[in-house]
PDB file of C-alpha atoms and ligand atoms in Angstrom:
ATOM      1  CA  MET A   1       1.347 -15.409 -14.834  1.00  0.00           C
ATOM      2  CA  ASP A   2      -1.895 -16.064 -16.633  1.00  0.00           C
ATOM      3  CA  ALA A   3      -5.502 -15.495 -15.786  1.00  0.00           C
ATOM      4  CA  VAL A   4      -7.045 -17.089 -12.709  1.00  0.00           C
ATOM      5  CA  LEU A   5     -10.569 -17.952 -11.666  1.00  0.00           C
ATOM      6  CA  TYR A   6     -11.792 -17.112  -8.194  1.00  0.00           C
ATOM      7  CA  PRO A   7     -14.910 -19.243  -7.709  1.00  0.00           C
ATOM      8  CA  GLY A   8     -17.211 -19.137  -4.675  1.00  0.00           C
ATOM      9  CA  SER A   9     -20.724 -18.613  -3.487  1.00  0.00           C
ATOM     10  CA  PHE A  10     -20.084 -15.033  -2.304  1.00  0.00           C
ATOM     11  CA  ASP A  11     -23.423 -14.925  -0.406  1.00  0.00           C
ATOM     12  CA  PRO A  12     -22.482 -12.123   0.123  1.00  0.00           C
ATOM     13  CA  ILE A  13     -18.915 -11.053  -0.801  1.00  0.00           C
ATOM     14  CA  THR A  14     -16.930  -9.882   2.289  1.00  0.00           C
ATOM     15  CA  TYR A  15     -13.664  -8.022   2.903  1.00  0.00           C
ATOM     16  CA  GLY A  16     -12.077 -11.491   3.289  1.00  0.00           C
ATOM     17  CA  HIS A  17     -12.912 -12.377  -0.304  1.00  0.00           C
ATOM     18  CA  ILE A  18     -11.882  -8.930  -1.532  1.00  0.00           C
ATOM     19  CA  ASN A  19      -8.470  -9.366   0.094  1.00  0.00           C
ATOM     20  CA  ILE A  20      -7.996 -12.624  -1.844  1.00  0.00           C
ATOM     21  CA  VAL A  21      -8.852 -10.786  -5.120  1.00  0.00           C
ATOM     22  CA  GLU A  22      -6.412  -8.040  -4.289  1.00  0.00           C
ATOM     23  CA  ARG A  23      -3.584 -10.517  -3.612  1.00  0.00           C
ATOM     24  CA  ALA A  24      -4.406 -12.689  -6.629  1.00  0.00           C
ATOM     25  CA  LEU A  25      -3.944  -9.551  -8.784  1.00  0.00           C
ATOM     26  CA  ASP A  26      -0.359  -9.354  -7.554  1.00  0.00           C
ATOM     27  CA  ILE A  27       0.302 -12.803  -8.912  1.00  0.00           C
ATOM     28  CA  PHE A  28      -1.976 -13.231 -11.920  1.00  0.00           C
ATOM     29  CA  SER A  29      -2.562 -11.009 -14.941  1.00  0.00           C
ATOM     30  CA  GLN A  30      -6.374 -11.196 -14.717  1.00  0.00           C
ATOM     31  CA  VAL A  31      -8.845 -12.397 -12.082  1.00  0.00           C
ATOM     32  CA  THR A  32     -12.312 -13.668 -12.971  1.00  0.00           C
ATOM     33  CA  VAL A  33     -14.483 -13.703  -9.912  1.00  0.00           C
ATOM     34  CA  LEU A  34     -16.926 -16.499 -10.636  1.00  0.00           C
ATOM     35  CA  VAL A  35     -20.212 -16.747  -8.746  1.00  0.00           C
ATOM     36  CA  ALA A  36     -20.849 -20.487  -8.736  1.00  0.00           C
ATOM     37  CA  THR A  37     -24.027 -22.261  -7.729  1.00  0.00           C
ATOM     38  CA  ASN A  38     -24.143 -25.356  -5.575  1.00  0.00           C
ATOM     39  CA  PRO A  39     -27.573 -26.879  -6.328  1.00  0.00           C
ATOM     40  CA  GLN A  40     -27.606 -28.446  -2.878  1.00  0.00           C
ATOM     41  CA  LYS A  41     -27.400 -25.066  -1.138  1.00  0.00           C
ATOM     42  CA  SER A  42     -29.931 -22.286  -0.862  1.00  0.00           C
ATOM     43  CA  TYR A  43     -28.798 -18.692  -1.013  1.00  0.00           C
ATOM     44  CA  LEU A  44     -29.904 -15.340   0.221  1.00  0.00           C
ATOM     45  CA  PHE A  45     -29.034 -13.606  -3.069  1.00  0.00           C
ATOM     46  CA  THR A  46     -29.530 -14.684  -6.679  1.00  0.00           C
ATOM     47  CA  PRO A  47     -26.448 -15.138  -8.865  1.00  0.00           C
ATOM     48  CA  GLU A  48     -27.460 -11.935 -10.786  1.00  0.00           C
ATOM     49  CA  GLU A  49     -27.679  -9.991  -7.510  1.00  0.00           C
ATOM     50  CA  LYS A  50     -24.327 -11.289  -6.452  1.00  0.00           C
ATOM     51  CA  VAL A  51     -22.643 -10.348  -9.735  1.00  0.00           C
ATOM     52  CA  GLU A  52     -24.094  -6.870  -9.496  1.00  0.00           C
ATOM     53  CA  MET A  53     -23.018  -6.531  -5.860  1.00  0.00           C
ATOM     54  CA  ILE A  54     -19.449  -7.747  -6.525  1.00  0.00           C
ATOM     55  CA  ARG A  55     -19.149  -5.447  -9.583  1.00  0.00           C
ATOM     56  CA  GLN A  56     -20.117  -2.521  -7.379  1.00  0.00           C
ATOM     57  CA  CYS A  57     -17.517  -3.498  -4.756  1.00  0.00           C
ATOM     58  CA  LEU A  58     -14.747  -3.921  -7.344  1.00  0.00           C
ATOM     59  CA  ARG A  59     -15.760  -1.016  -9.606  1.00  0.00           C
ATOM     60  CA  GLY A  60     -12.706   0.593 -11.167  1.00  0.00           C
ATOM     61  CA  TRP A  61     -10.402  -2.333 -10.479  1.00  0.00           C
ATOM     62  CA  ALA A  62      -8.439  -3.031 -13.611  1.00  0.00           C
ATOM     63  CA  ARG A  63      -7.881  -6.634 -14.660  1.00  0.00           C
ATOM     64  CA  VAL A  64     -10.935  -7.994 -12.797  1.00  0.00           C
ATOM     65  CA  GLU A  65     -14.152  -9.354 -14.312  1.00  0.00           C
ATOM     66  CA  VAL A  66     -17.217 -10.774 -12.536  1.00  0.00           C
ATOM     67  CA  GLU A  67     -19.270 -13.583 -14.084  1.00  0.00           C
ATOM     68  CA  HIS A  68     -21.537 -16.454 -12.924  1.00  0.00           C
ATOM     69  CA  THR A  69     -22.088 -20.013 -13.968  1.00  0.00           C
ATOM     70  CA  GLU A  70     -24.852 -22.523 -13.174  1.00  0.00           C
ATOM     71  CA  GLY A  71     -22.673 -25.448 -14.253  1.00  0.00           C
ATOM     72  CA  LEU A  72     -19.460 -27.134 -13.193  1.00  0.00           C
ATOM     73  CA  LEU A  73     -16.491 -24.993 -12.452  1.00  0.00           C
ATOM     74  CA  VAL A  74     -14.230 -27.032 -14.729  1.00  0.00           C
ATOM     75  CA  ASP A  75     -16.660 -26.721 -17.618  1.00  0.00           C
ATOM     76  CA  TYR A  76     -16.610 -22.962 -17.327  1.00  0.00           C
ATOM     77  CA  ALA A  77     -12.792 -23.057 -16.942  1.00  0.00           C
ATOM     78  CA  ARG A  78     -12.310 -25.251 -19.987  1.00  0.00           C
ATOM     79  CA  ARG A  79     -14.559 -23.026 -22.119  1.00  0.00           C
ATOM     80  CA  ARG A  80     -12.555 -19.999 -21.104  1.00  0.00           C
ATOM     81  CA  GLN A  81      -9.225 -21.881 -21.171  1.00  0.00           C
ATOM     82  CA  ILE A  82      -8.390 -20.737 -17.666  1.00  0.00           C
ATOM     83  CA  ARG A  83      -6.455 -23.536 -16.012  1.00  0.00           C
ATOM     84  CA  VAL A  84      -6.027 -22.239 -12.458  1.00  0.00           C
ATOM     85  CA  ALA A  85      -8.385 -21.366  -9.632  1.00  0.00           C
ATOM     86  CA  VAL A  86      -7.508 -19.506  -6.520  1.00  0.00           C
ATOM     87  CA  ARG A  87      -9.174 -20.164  -3.167  1.00  0.00           C
ATOM     88  CA  GLY A  88      -8.742 -18.661   0.295  1.00  0.00           C
ATOM     89  CA  LEU A  89      -7.804 -20.841   3.263  1.00  0.00           C
ATOM     90  CA  ARG A  90      -8.810 -19.861   6.770  1.00  0.00           C
ATOM     91  CA  ALA A  91      -8.595 -22.230   9.705  1.00  0.00           C
ATOM     92  CA  VAL A  92      -7.595 -25.805   9.297  1.00  0.00           C
ATOM     93  CA  THR A  93     -11.288 -26.692   9.069  1.00  0.00           C
ATOM     94  CA  ASP A  94     -11.266 -25.316   5.499  1.00  0.00           C
ATOM     95  CA  PHE A  95      -8.586 -27.761   4.443  1.00  0.00           C
ATOM     96  CA  GLU A  96     -10.433 -31.027   4.039  1.00  0.00           C
ATOM     97  CA  GLY A  97     -13.234 -29.641   1.886  1.00  0.00           C
ATOM     98  CA  GLU A  98     -10.824 -27.594  -0.225  1.00  0.00           C
ATOM     99  CA  LEU A  99      -8.614 -30.676  -0.794  1.00  0.00           C
ATOM    100  CA  ALA A 100     -11.573 -32.751  -1.920  1.00  0.00           C
ATOM    101  CA  MET A 101     -12.759 -30.032  -4.266  1.00  0.00           C
ATOM    102  CA  ALA A 102      -9.308 -29.404  -5.770  1.00  0.00           C
ATOM    103  CA  LEU A 103      -8.697 -33.115  -6.343  1.00  0.00           C
ATOM    104  CA  THR A 104     -12.166 -33.634  -7.810  1.00  0.00           C
ATOM    105  CA  ASN A 105     -11.733 -30.733 -10.204  1.00  0.00           C
ATOM    106  CA  ARG A 106      -8.386 -32.138 -11.343  1.00  0.00           C
ATOM    107  CA  THR A 107      -9.954 -35.537 -11.883  1.00  0.00           C
ATOM    108  CA  LEU A 108     -12.627 -33.895 -14.084  1.00  0.00           C
ATOM    109  CA  TRP A 109     -10.042 -31.867 -16.014  1.00  0.00           C
ATOM    110  CA  PRO A 110      -6.465 -33.063 -15.462  1.00  0.00           C
ATOM    111  CA  GLU A 111      -4.895 -29.809 -16.669  1.00  0.00           C
ATOM    112  CA  PHE A 112      -6.747 -27.822 -14.010  1.00  0.00           C
ATOM    113  CA  ASP A 113      -5.039 -26.767 -10.761  1.00  0.00           C
ATOM    114  CA  THR A 114      -5.959 -24.843  -7.602  1.00  0.00           C
ATOM    115  CA  VAL A 115      -3.733 -22.490  -5.657  1.00  0.00           C
ATOM    116  CA  PHE A 116      -4.425 -21.361  -2.100  1.00  0.00           C
ATOM    117  CA  LEU A 117      -3.817 -18.051  -0.428  1.00  0.00           C
ATOM    118  CA  MET A 118      -3.828 -17.919   3.332  1.00  0.00           C
ATOM    119  CA  THR A 119      -6.350 -15.529   4.787  1.00  0.00           C
ATOM    120  CA  ARG A 120      -5.170 -12.266   6.306  1.00  0.00           C
ATOM    121  CA  SER A 121      -5.157 -12.923  10.068  1.00  0.00           C
ATOM    122  CA  ASP A 122      -7.770 -10.336  10.933  1.00  0.00           C
ATOM    123  CA  TYR A 123     -10.216 -12.005   8.475  1.00  0.00           C
ATOM    124  CA  MET A 124      -9.586 -15.496   9.841  1.00  0.00           C
ATOM    125  CA  TYR A 125     -13.060 -15.875  11.371  1.00  0.00           C
ATOM    126  CA  LEU A 126     -14.934 -13.848   8.779  1.00  0.00           C
ATOM    127  CA  ASN A 127     -17.404 -15.757   6.692  1.00  0.00           C
ATOM    128  CA  SER A 128     -20.546 -15.052   4.721  1.00  0.00           C
ATOM    129  CA  SER A 129     -22.860 -16.912   7.038  1.00  0.00           C
ATOM    130  CA  VAL A 130     -21.729 -14.923  10.095  1.00  0.00           C
ATOM    131  CA  VAL A 131     -22.309 -11.761   8.119  1.00  0.00           C
ATOM    132  CA  ARG A 132     -25.835 -12.907   7.173  1.00  0.00           C
ATOM    133  CA  GLN A 133     -26.680 -13.708  10.812  1.00  0.00           C
ATOM    134  CA  VAL A 134     -25.356 -10.444  12.225  1.00  0.00           C
ATOM    135  CA  ALA A 135     -27.157  -8.472   9.504  1.00  0.00           C
ATOM    136  CA  GLN A 136     -30.432 -10.345  10.080  1.00  0.00           C
ATOM    137  CA  LEU A 137     -30.281  -9.502  13.775  1.00  0.00           C
ATOM    138  CA  GLY A 138     -29.607  -5.816  13.050  1.00  0.00           C
ATOM    139  CA  GLY A 139     -25.911  -5.755  14.031  1.00  0.00           C
ATOM    140  CA  ASP A 140     -23.169  -3.598  12.626  1.00  0.00           C
ATOM    141  CA  ILE A 141     -21.510  -5.359   9.681  1.00  0.00           C
ATOM    142  CA  SER A 142     -19.492  -2.370   8.394  1.00  0.00           C
ATOM    143  CA  LYS A 143     -16.208  -4.001   9.384  1.00  0.00           C
ATOM    144  CA  PHE A 144     -17.027  -7.126   7.393  1.00  0.00           C
ATOM    145  CA  VAL A 145     -18.477  -5.907   4.066  1.00  0.00           C
ATOM    146  CA  PRO A 146     -18.297  -2.768   1.838  1.00  0.00           C
ATOM    147  CA  PRO A 147     -21.148  -0.256   2.037  1.00  0.00           C
ATOM    148  CA  ALA A 148     -22.884  -1.502  -1.123  1.00  0.00           C
ATOM    149  CA  VAL A 149     -23.221  -4.990   0.401  1.00  0.00           C
ATOM    150  CA  GLU A 150     -24.314  -3.542   3.727  1.00  0.00           C
ATOM    151  CA  GLN A 151     -27.160  -1.712   1.984  1.00  0.00           C
ATOM    152  CA  MET A 152     -28.281  -4.794   0.040  1.00  0.00           C
ATOM    153  CA  LEU A 153     -28.327  -6.838   3.233  1.00  0.00           C
ATOM    154  CA  GLN A 154     -30.285  -4.159   5.102  1.00  0.00           C
ATOM    155  CA  ALA A 155     -32.802  -4.029   2.223  1.00  0.00           C
ATOM    156  CA  ARG A 156     -33.100  -7.805   2.209  1.00  0.00           C
ATOM    157  CA  PHE A 157     -33.805  -7.945   5.915  1.00  0.00           C
ATOM    158  CA  GLY A 158     -36.216  -5.040   5.739  1.00  0.00           C
ATOM    159  CA  ARG A 159     -34.122  -2.183   7.175  1.00  0.00           C
ATOM    160  CA  GLY A 160     -33.200   0.944   5.252  1.00  0.00           C
ATOM    161  CA  GLY A 161     -34.192  -0.544   1.892  1.00  0.00           C
TER     162      GLY A 161
HETATM  163  P1  ADP B   1     -17.753 -21.509  -0.560  1.00  0.00           P
HETATM  164  O1  ADP B   1     -19.187 -21.514  -0.076  1.00  0.00           O
HETATM  165  O2  ADP B   1     -17.551 -22.307  -1.771  1.00  0.00           O
HETATM  166  O3  ADP B   1     -16.737 -21.684   0.523  1.00  0.00           O
HETATM  167  P2  ADP B   1     -17.363 -18.783  -0.258  1.00  0.00           P
HETATM  168  O4  ADP B   1     -18.025 -17.679  -0.954  1.00  0.00           O
HETATM  169  O5  ADP B   1     -17.709 -18.976   1.181  1.00  0.00           O
HETATM  170  O6  ADP B   1     -17.574 -20.061  -1.121  1.00  0.00           O
HETATM  171  O7  ADP B   1     -15.795 -18.556  -0.378  1.00  0.00           O
HETATM  172  C1  ADP B   1     -15.104 -18.540  -1.606  1.00  0.00           C
HETATM  173  C2  ADP B   1     -13.639 -18.599  -1.296  1.00  0.00           C
HETATM  174  O8  ADP B   1     -13.279 -17.466  -0.505  1.00  0.00           O
HETATM  175  C3  ADP B   1     -13.206 -19.822  -0.532  1.00  0.00           C
HETATM  176  O9  ADP B   1     -11.983 -20.203  -1.025  1.00  0.00           O
HETATM  177  C4  ADP B   1     -13.088 -19.281   0.860  1.00  0.00           C
HETATM  178  O10 ADP B   1     -12.160 -20.073   1.590  1.00  0.00           O
HETATM  179  C5  ADP B   1     -12.590 -17.911   0.623  1.00  0.00           C
HETATM  180  N1  ADP B   1     -12.871 -17.090   1.761  1.00  0.00           N
HETATM  181  C6  ADP B   1     -14.084 -16.836   2.345  1.00  0.00           C
HETATM  182  N2  ADP B   1     -13.932 -15.998   3.381  1.00  0.00           N
HETATM  183  C7  ADP B   1     -12.596 -15.741   3.475  1.00  0.00           C
HETATM  184  C8  ADP B   1     -11.812 -14.937   4.372  1.00  0.00           C
HETATM  185  N3  ADP B   1     -12.382 -14.311   5.414  1.00  0.00           N
HETATM  186  N4  ADP B   1     -10.475 -14.850   4.143  1.00  0.00           N
HETATM  187  C9  ADP B   1      -9.966 -15.489   3.110  1.00  0.00           C
HETATM  188  N5  ADP B   1     -10.610 -16.284   2.225  1.00  0.00           N
HETATM  189  C10 ADP B   1     -11.948 -16.380   2.458  1.00  0.00           C
END
């Protein structure tokens, strides 16, 4: 199979995301992790910080690249001629938003498609906003994120940085 994009906000990247990358590599020849920006959201980390953080977490992984875009996902995809995106699905609450996004992207570029990988069950309730909250309150996040991310979060919230 061809290359695939893995778009997301990754604010920050967690072991749940990393598991999706790992499994996408079993199916696709190349995975481009794409830090995307939703102009209606505000983030803890800048796109450049996120790219750097993800590169550190995935250092040494063959067939993976990490990029960011400020524009539409399909514009980036069309430029790169990558016609498939992968997304992770957790609880049923993810479904509606993911369906809307997948259908909208295909309306914008009819050749574009999205495939979904079900989350590993132990990462079912893991998401970036929980990680940010626990980190901000000084809790242990080592089960949720790699050490490089843990350090960047501690530095951001004024501990150990
Ligand atoms: P977004 O804000 O667009 O949802 P995220 O960075 O939160 O972006 O997530 C990017 C992708 O990773 C989404 O498809 C999301 O469902 C998936 N994802 C996030 N956390 C997990 C997890 N714990 N297990 C599997 N997939 C996940």
